[in-house]
N, CA, C and O atoms as a DFTB+ gen file, in Angstrom:
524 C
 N C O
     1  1       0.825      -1.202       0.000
     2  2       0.000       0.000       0.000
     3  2       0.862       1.257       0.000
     4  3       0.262       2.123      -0.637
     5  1       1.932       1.666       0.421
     6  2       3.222       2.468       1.068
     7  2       3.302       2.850      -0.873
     8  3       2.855       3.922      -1.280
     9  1       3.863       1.907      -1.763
    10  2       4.034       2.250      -3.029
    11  2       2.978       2.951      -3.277
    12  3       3.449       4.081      -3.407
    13  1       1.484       3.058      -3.480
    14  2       0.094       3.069      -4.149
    15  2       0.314       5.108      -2.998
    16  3      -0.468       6.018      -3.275
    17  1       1.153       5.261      -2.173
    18  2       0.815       6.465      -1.305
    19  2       1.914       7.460      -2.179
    20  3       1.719       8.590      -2.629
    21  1       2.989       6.707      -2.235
    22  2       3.896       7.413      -3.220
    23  2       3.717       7.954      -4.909
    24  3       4.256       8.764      -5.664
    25  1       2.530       6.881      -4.945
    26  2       3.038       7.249      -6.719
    27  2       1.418       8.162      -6.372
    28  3       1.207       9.172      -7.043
    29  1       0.850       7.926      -5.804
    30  2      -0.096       9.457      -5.926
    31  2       0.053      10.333      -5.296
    32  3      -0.834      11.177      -5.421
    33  1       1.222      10.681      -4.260
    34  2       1.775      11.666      -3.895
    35  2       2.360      12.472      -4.529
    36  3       2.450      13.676      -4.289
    37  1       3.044      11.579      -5.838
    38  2       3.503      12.258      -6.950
    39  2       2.765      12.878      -8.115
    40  3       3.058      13.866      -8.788
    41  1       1.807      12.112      -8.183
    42  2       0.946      12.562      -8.914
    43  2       0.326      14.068      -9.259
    44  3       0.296      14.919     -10.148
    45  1      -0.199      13.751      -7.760
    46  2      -0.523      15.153      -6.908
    47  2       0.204      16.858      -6.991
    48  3      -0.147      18.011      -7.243
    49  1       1.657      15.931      -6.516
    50  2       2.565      16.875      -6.885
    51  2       3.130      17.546      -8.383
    52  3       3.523      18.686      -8.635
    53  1       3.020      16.588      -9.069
    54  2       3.087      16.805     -10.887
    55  2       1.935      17.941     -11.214
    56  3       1.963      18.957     -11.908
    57  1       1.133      17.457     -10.585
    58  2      -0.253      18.200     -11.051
    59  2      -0.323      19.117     -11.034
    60  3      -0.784      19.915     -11.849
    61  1       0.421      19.308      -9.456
    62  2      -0.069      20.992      -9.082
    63  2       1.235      21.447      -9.703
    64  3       1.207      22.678      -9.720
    65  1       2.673      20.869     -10.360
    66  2       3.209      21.586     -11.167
    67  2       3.257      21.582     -12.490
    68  3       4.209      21.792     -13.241
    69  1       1.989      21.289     -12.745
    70  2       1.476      20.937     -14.244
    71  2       1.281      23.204     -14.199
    72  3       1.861      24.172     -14.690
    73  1       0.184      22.944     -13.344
    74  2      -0.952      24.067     -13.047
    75  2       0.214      25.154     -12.508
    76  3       0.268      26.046     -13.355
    77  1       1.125      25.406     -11.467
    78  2       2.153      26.634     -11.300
    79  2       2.854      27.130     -12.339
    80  3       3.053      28.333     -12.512
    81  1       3.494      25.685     -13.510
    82  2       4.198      26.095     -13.893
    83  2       3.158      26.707     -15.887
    84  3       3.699      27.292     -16.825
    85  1       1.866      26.295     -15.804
    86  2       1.354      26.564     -17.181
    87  2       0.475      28.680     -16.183
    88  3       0.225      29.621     -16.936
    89  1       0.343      28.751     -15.288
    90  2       0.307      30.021     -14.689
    91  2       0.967      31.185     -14.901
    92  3       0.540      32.293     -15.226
    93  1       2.769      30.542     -14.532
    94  2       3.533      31.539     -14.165
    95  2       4.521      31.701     -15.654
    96  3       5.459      32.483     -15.804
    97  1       3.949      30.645     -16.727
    98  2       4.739      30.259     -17.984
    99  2       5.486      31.696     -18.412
   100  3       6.625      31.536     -18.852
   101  1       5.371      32.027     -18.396
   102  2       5.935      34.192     -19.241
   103  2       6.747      34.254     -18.591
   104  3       7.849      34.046     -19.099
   105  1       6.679      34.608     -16.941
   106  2       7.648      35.078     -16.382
   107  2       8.936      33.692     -16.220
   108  3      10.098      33.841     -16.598
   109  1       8.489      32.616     -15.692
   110  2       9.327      31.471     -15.575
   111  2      10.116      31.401     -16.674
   112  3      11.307      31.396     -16.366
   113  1       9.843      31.328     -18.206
   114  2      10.289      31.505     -19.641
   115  2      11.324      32.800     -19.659
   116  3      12.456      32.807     -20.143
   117  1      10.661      33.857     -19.026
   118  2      11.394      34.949     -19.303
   119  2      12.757      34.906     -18.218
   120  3      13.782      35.542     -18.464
   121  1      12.603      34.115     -17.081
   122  2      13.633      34.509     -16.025
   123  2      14.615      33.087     -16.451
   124  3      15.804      32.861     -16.226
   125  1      13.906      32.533     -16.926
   126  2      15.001      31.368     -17.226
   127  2      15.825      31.332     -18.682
   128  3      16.717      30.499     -18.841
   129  1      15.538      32.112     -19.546
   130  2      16.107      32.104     -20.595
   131  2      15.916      31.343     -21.388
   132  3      16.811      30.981     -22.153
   133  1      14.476      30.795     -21.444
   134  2      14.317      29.450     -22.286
   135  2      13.728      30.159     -23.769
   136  3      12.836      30.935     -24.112
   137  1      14.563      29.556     -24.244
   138  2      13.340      30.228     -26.058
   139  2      12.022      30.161     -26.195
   140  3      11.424      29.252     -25.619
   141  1      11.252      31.195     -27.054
   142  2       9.908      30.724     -27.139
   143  2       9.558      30.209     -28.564
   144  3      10.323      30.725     -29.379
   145  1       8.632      29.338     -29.159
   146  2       8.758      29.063     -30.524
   147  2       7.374      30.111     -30.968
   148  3       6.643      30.114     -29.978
   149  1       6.877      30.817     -31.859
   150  2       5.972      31.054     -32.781
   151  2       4.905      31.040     -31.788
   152  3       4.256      32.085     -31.799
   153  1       4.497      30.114     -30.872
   154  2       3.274      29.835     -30.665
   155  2       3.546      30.130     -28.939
   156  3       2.890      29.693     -27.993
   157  1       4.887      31.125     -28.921
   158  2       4.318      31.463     -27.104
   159  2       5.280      30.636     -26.326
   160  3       6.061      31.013     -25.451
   161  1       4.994      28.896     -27.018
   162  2       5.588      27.852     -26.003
   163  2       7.222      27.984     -25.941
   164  3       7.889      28.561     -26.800
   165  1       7.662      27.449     -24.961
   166  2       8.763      26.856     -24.873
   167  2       9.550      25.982     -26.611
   168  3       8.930      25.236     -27.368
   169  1      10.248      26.201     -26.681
   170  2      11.260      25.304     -28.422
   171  2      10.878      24.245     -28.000
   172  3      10.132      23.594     -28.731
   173  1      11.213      23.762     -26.820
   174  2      11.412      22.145     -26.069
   175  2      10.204      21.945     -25.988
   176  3      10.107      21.168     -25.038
   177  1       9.027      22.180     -26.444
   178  2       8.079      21.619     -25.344
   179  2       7.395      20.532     -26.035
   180  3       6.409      20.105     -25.433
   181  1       7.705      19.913     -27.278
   182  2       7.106      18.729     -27.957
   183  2       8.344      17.678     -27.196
   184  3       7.736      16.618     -27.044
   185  1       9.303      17.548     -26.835
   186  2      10.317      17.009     -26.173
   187  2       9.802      16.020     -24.565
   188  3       9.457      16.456     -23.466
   189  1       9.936      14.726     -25.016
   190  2       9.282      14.392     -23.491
   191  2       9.781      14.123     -22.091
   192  3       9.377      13.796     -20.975
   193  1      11.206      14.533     -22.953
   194  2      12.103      14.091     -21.726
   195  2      12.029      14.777     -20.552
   196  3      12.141      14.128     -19.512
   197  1      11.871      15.904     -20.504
   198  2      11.897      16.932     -19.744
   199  2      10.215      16.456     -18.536
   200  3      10.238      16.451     -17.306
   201  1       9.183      16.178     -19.280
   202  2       8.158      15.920     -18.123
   203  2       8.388      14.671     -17.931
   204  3       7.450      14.248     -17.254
   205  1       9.398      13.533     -18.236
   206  2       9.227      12.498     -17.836
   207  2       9.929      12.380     -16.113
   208  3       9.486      12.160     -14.986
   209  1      11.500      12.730     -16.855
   210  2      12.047      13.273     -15.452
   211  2      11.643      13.942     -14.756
   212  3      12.063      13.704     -13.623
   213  1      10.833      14.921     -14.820
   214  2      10.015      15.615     -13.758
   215  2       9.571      14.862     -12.900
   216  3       9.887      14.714     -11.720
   217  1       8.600      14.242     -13.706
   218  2       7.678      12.639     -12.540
   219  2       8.558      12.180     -11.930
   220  3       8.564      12.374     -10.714
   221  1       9.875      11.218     -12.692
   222  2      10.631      10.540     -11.948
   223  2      10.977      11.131     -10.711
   224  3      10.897      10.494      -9.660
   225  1      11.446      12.578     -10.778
   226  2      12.064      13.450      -9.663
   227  2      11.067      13.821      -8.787
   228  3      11.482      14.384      -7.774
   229  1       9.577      13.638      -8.898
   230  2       8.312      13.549      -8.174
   231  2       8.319      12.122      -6.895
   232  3       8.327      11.988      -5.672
   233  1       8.309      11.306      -8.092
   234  2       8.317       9.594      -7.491
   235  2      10.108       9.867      -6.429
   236  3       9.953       9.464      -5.276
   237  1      10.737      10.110      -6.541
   238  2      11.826       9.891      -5.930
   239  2      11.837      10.786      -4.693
   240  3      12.111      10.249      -3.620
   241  1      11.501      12.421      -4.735
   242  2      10.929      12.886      -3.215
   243  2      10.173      12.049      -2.681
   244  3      10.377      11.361      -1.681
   245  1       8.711      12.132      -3.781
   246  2       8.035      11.639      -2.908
   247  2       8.271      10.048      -1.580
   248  3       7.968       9.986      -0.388
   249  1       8.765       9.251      -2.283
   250  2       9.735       7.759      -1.616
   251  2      10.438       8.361      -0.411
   252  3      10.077       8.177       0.752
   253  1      11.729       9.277      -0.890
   254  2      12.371       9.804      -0.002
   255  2      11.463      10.188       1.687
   256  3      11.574       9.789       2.846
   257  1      10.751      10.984       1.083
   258  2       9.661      12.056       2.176
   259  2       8.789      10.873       3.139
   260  3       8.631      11.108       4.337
   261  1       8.451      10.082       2.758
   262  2       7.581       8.371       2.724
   263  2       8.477       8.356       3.715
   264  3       8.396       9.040       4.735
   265  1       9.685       7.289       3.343
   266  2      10.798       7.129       4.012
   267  2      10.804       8.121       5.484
   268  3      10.610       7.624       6.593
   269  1      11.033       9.430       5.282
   270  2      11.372      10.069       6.729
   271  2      10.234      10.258       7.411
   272  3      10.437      10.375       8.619
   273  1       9.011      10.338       7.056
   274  2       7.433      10.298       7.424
   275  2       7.879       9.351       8.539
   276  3       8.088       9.673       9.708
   277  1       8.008       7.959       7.921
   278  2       7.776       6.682       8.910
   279  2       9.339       6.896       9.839
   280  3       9.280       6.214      10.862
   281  1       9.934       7.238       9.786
   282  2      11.120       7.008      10.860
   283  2      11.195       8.171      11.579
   284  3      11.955       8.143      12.547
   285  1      10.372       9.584      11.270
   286  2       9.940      10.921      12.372
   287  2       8.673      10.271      12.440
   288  3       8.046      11.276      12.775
   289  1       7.515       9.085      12.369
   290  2       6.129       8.898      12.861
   291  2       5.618      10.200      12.614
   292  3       5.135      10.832      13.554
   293  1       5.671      10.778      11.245
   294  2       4.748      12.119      11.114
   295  2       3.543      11.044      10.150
   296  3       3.796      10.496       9.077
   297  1       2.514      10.990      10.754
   298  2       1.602      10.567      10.652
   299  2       0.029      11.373      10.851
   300  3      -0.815      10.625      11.345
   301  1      -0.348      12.472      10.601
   302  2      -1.550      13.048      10.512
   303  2      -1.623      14.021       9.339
   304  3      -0.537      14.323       8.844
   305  1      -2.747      14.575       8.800
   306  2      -2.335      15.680       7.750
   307  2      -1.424      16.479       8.384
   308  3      -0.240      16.142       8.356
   309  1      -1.725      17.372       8.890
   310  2      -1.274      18.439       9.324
   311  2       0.268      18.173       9.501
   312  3       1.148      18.709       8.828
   313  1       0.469      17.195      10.588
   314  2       2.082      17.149      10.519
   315  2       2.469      16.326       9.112
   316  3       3.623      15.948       9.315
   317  1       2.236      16.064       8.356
   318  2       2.775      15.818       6.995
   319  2       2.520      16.978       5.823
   320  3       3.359      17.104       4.931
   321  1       1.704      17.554       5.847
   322  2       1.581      19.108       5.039
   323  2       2.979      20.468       5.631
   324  3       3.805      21.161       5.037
   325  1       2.523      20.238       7.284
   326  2       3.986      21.337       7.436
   327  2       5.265      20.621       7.397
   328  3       6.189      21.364       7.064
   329  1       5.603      19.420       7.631
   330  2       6.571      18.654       7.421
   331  2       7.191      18.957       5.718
   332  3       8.323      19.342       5.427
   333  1       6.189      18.682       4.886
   334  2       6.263      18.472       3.451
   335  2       6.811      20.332       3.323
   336  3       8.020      20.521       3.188
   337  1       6.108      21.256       3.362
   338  2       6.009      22.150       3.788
   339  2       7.487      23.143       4.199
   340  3       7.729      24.263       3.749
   341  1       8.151      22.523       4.960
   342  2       9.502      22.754       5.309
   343  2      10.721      22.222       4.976
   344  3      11.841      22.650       5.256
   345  1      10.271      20.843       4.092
   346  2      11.476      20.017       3.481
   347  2      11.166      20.863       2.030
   348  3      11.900      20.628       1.070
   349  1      10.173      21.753       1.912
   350  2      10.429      22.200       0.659
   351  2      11.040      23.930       0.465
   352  3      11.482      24.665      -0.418
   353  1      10.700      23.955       1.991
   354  2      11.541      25.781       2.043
   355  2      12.746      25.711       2.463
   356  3      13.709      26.313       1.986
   357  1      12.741      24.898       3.466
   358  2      14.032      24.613       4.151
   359  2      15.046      23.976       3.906
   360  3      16.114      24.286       4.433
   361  1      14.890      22.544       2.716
   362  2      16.102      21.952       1.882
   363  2      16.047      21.952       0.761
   364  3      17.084      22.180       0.138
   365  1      15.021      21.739       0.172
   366  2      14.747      21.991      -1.588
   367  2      15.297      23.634      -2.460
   368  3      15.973      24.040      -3.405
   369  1      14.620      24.002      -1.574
   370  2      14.703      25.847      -2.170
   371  2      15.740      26.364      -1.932
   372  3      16.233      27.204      -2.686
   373  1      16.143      26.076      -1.127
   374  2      18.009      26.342      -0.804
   375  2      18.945      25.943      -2.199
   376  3      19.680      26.608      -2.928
   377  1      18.620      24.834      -2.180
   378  2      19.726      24.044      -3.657
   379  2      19.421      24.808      -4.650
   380  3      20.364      25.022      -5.412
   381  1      18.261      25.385      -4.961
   382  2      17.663      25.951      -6.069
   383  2      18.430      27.149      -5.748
   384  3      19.194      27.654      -6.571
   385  1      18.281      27.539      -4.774
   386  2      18.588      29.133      -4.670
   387  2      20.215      29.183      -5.097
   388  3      20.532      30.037      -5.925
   389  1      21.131      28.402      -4.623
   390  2      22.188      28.244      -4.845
   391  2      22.866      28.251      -6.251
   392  3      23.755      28.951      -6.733
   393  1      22.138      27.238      -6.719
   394  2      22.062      26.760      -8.673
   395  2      21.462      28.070      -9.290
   396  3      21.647      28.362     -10.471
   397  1      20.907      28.658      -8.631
   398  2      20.253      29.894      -9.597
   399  2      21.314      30.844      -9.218
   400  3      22.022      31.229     -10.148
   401  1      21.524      31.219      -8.249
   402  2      22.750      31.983      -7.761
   403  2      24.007      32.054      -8.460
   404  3      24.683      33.007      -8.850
   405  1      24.128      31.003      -8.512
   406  2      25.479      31.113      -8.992
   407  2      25.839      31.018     -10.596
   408  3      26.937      31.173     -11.130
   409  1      24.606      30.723     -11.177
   410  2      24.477      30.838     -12.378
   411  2      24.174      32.310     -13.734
   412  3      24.273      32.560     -14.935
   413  1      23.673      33.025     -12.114
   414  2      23.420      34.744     -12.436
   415  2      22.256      34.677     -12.894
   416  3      21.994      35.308     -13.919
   417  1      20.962      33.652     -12.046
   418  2      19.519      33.657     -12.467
   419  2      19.019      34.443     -11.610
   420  3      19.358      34.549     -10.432
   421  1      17.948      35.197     -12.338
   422  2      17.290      36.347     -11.380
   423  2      16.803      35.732     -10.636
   424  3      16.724      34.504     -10.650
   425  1      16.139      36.885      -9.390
   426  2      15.839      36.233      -8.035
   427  2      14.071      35.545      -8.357
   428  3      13.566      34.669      -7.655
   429  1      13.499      36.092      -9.360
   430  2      12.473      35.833      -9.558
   431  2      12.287      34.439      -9.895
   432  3      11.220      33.962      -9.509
   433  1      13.161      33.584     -10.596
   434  2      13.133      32.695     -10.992
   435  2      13.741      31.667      -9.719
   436  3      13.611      30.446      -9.811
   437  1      14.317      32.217      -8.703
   438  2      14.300      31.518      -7.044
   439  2      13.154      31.255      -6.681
   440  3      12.815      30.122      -6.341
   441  1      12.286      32.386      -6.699
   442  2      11.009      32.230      -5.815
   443  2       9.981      31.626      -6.789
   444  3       8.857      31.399      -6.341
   445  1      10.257      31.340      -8.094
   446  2       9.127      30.842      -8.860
   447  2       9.177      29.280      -9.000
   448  3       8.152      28.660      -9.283
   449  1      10.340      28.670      -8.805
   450  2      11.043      27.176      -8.636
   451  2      11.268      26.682      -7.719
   452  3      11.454      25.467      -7.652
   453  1      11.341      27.830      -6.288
   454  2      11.651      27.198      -4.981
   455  2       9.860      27.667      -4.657
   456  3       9.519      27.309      -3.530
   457  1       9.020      28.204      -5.259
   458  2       7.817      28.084      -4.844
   459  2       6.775      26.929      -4.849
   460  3       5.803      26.699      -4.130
   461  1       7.563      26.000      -6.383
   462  2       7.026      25.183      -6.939
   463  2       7.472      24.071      -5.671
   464  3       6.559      23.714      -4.927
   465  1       8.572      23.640      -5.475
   466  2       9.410      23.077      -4.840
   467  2       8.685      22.872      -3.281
   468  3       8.688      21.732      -2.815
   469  1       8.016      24.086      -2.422
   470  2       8.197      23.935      -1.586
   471  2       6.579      23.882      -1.109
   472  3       6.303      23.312      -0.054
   473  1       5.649      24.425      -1.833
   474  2       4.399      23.803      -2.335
   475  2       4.133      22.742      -2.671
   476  3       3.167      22.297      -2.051
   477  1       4.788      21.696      -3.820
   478  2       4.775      20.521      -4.609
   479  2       4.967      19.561      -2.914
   480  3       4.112      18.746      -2.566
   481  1       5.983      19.812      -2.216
   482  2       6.641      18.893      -1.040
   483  2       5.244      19.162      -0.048
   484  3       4.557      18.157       0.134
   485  1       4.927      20.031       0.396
   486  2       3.669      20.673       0.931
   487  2       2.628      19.149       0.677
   488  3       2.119      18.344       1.457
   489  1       2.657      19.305      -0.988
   490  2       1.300      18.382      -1.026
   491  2       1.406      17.290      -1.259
   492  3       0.515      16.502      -1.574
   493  1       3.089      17.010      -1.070
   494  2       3.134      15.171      -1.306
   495  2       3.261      14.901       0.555
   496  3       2.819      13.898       1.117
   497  1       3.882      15.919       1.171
   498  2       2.926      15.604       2.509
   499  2       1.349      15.720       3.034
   500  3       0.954      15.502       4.180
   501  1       0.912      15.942       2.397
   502  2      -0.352      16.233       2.927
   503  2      -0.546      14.754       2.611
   504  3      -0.738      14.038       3.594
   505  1      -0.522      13.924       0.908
   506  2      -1.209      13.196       0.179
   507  2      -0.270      11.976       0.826
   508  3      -0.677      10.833       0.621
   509  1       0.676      12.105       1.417
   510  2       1.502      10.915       2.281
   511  2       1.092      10.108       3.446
   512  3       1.319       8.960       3.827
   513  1       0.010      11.702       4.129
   514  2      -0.244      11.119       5.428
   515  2      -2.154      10.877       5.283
   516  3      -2.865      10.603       6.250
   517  1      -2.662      11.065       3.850
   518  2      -3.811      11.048       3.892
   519  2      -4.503       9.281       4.257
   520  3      -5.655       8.968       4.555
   521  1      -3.533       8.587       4.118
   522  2      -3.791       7.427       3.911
   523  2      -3.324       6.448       5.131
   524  3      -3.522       5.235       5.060
């Protein structure tokens, strides 16, 4: 059952960065330097590699987060939403901030990836401990 909590934790989490990242698409595009083709989109965006690894990197927090859930016994929503919640402001968004940092990415594009990041973790705790 532990697998069946993960892969829709991820799910969950894909989803809602299906939905942040088709929102914030202009500015995210614009702060990241990604090309746009004719039609607005991203060059890459017929390319599947890019959302496949996404998931994968979904499924692999999410496991991870699973994992420390059961060995901190964070077991209710609430302590798995702020749990999720803080592994996404407090260790996720950091790395980001760093990689964007040092790369000379605007700050906007910190708070638009470490938003995703720390939201997305948010709701694979919530969807971790729903079960």
């Amino acid at each position: 059952m532990e697998i069946v909590n993960v892969v829709v934790a991820a799910i969950a989490s894909y989803a809602f960065g299906t939905v942040w990242y088709m929102t914030l698409a202009n500015p995210w595009m614009d702060a990241a330097g990604v090309a746009k083709g004719p039609d607005g989109r991203p060059e890459n965006s017929g390319n599947p590699l890019p959302y496949i690894l996404a998931f994968v990197a979904a499924l692999l927090v999410a496991g991870m987060m699973r994992h420390i859930f059961e060995l901190s016994s964070i077991d209710t929503i609430g302590k798995g939403f702020v749990s999720g919640l803080g592994i996404g402001l407090f260790l996720a968004s950091p790395w980001i901030m760093i990689n964007n940092a040092f790369a000379g990415r605007p700050f906007r594009l910190i708070l638009i990836d470490g938003g995703y990041a720390t939201f997305g973790c948010a709701i694979i705790g919530f969807v971790l401990t729903l079960f």
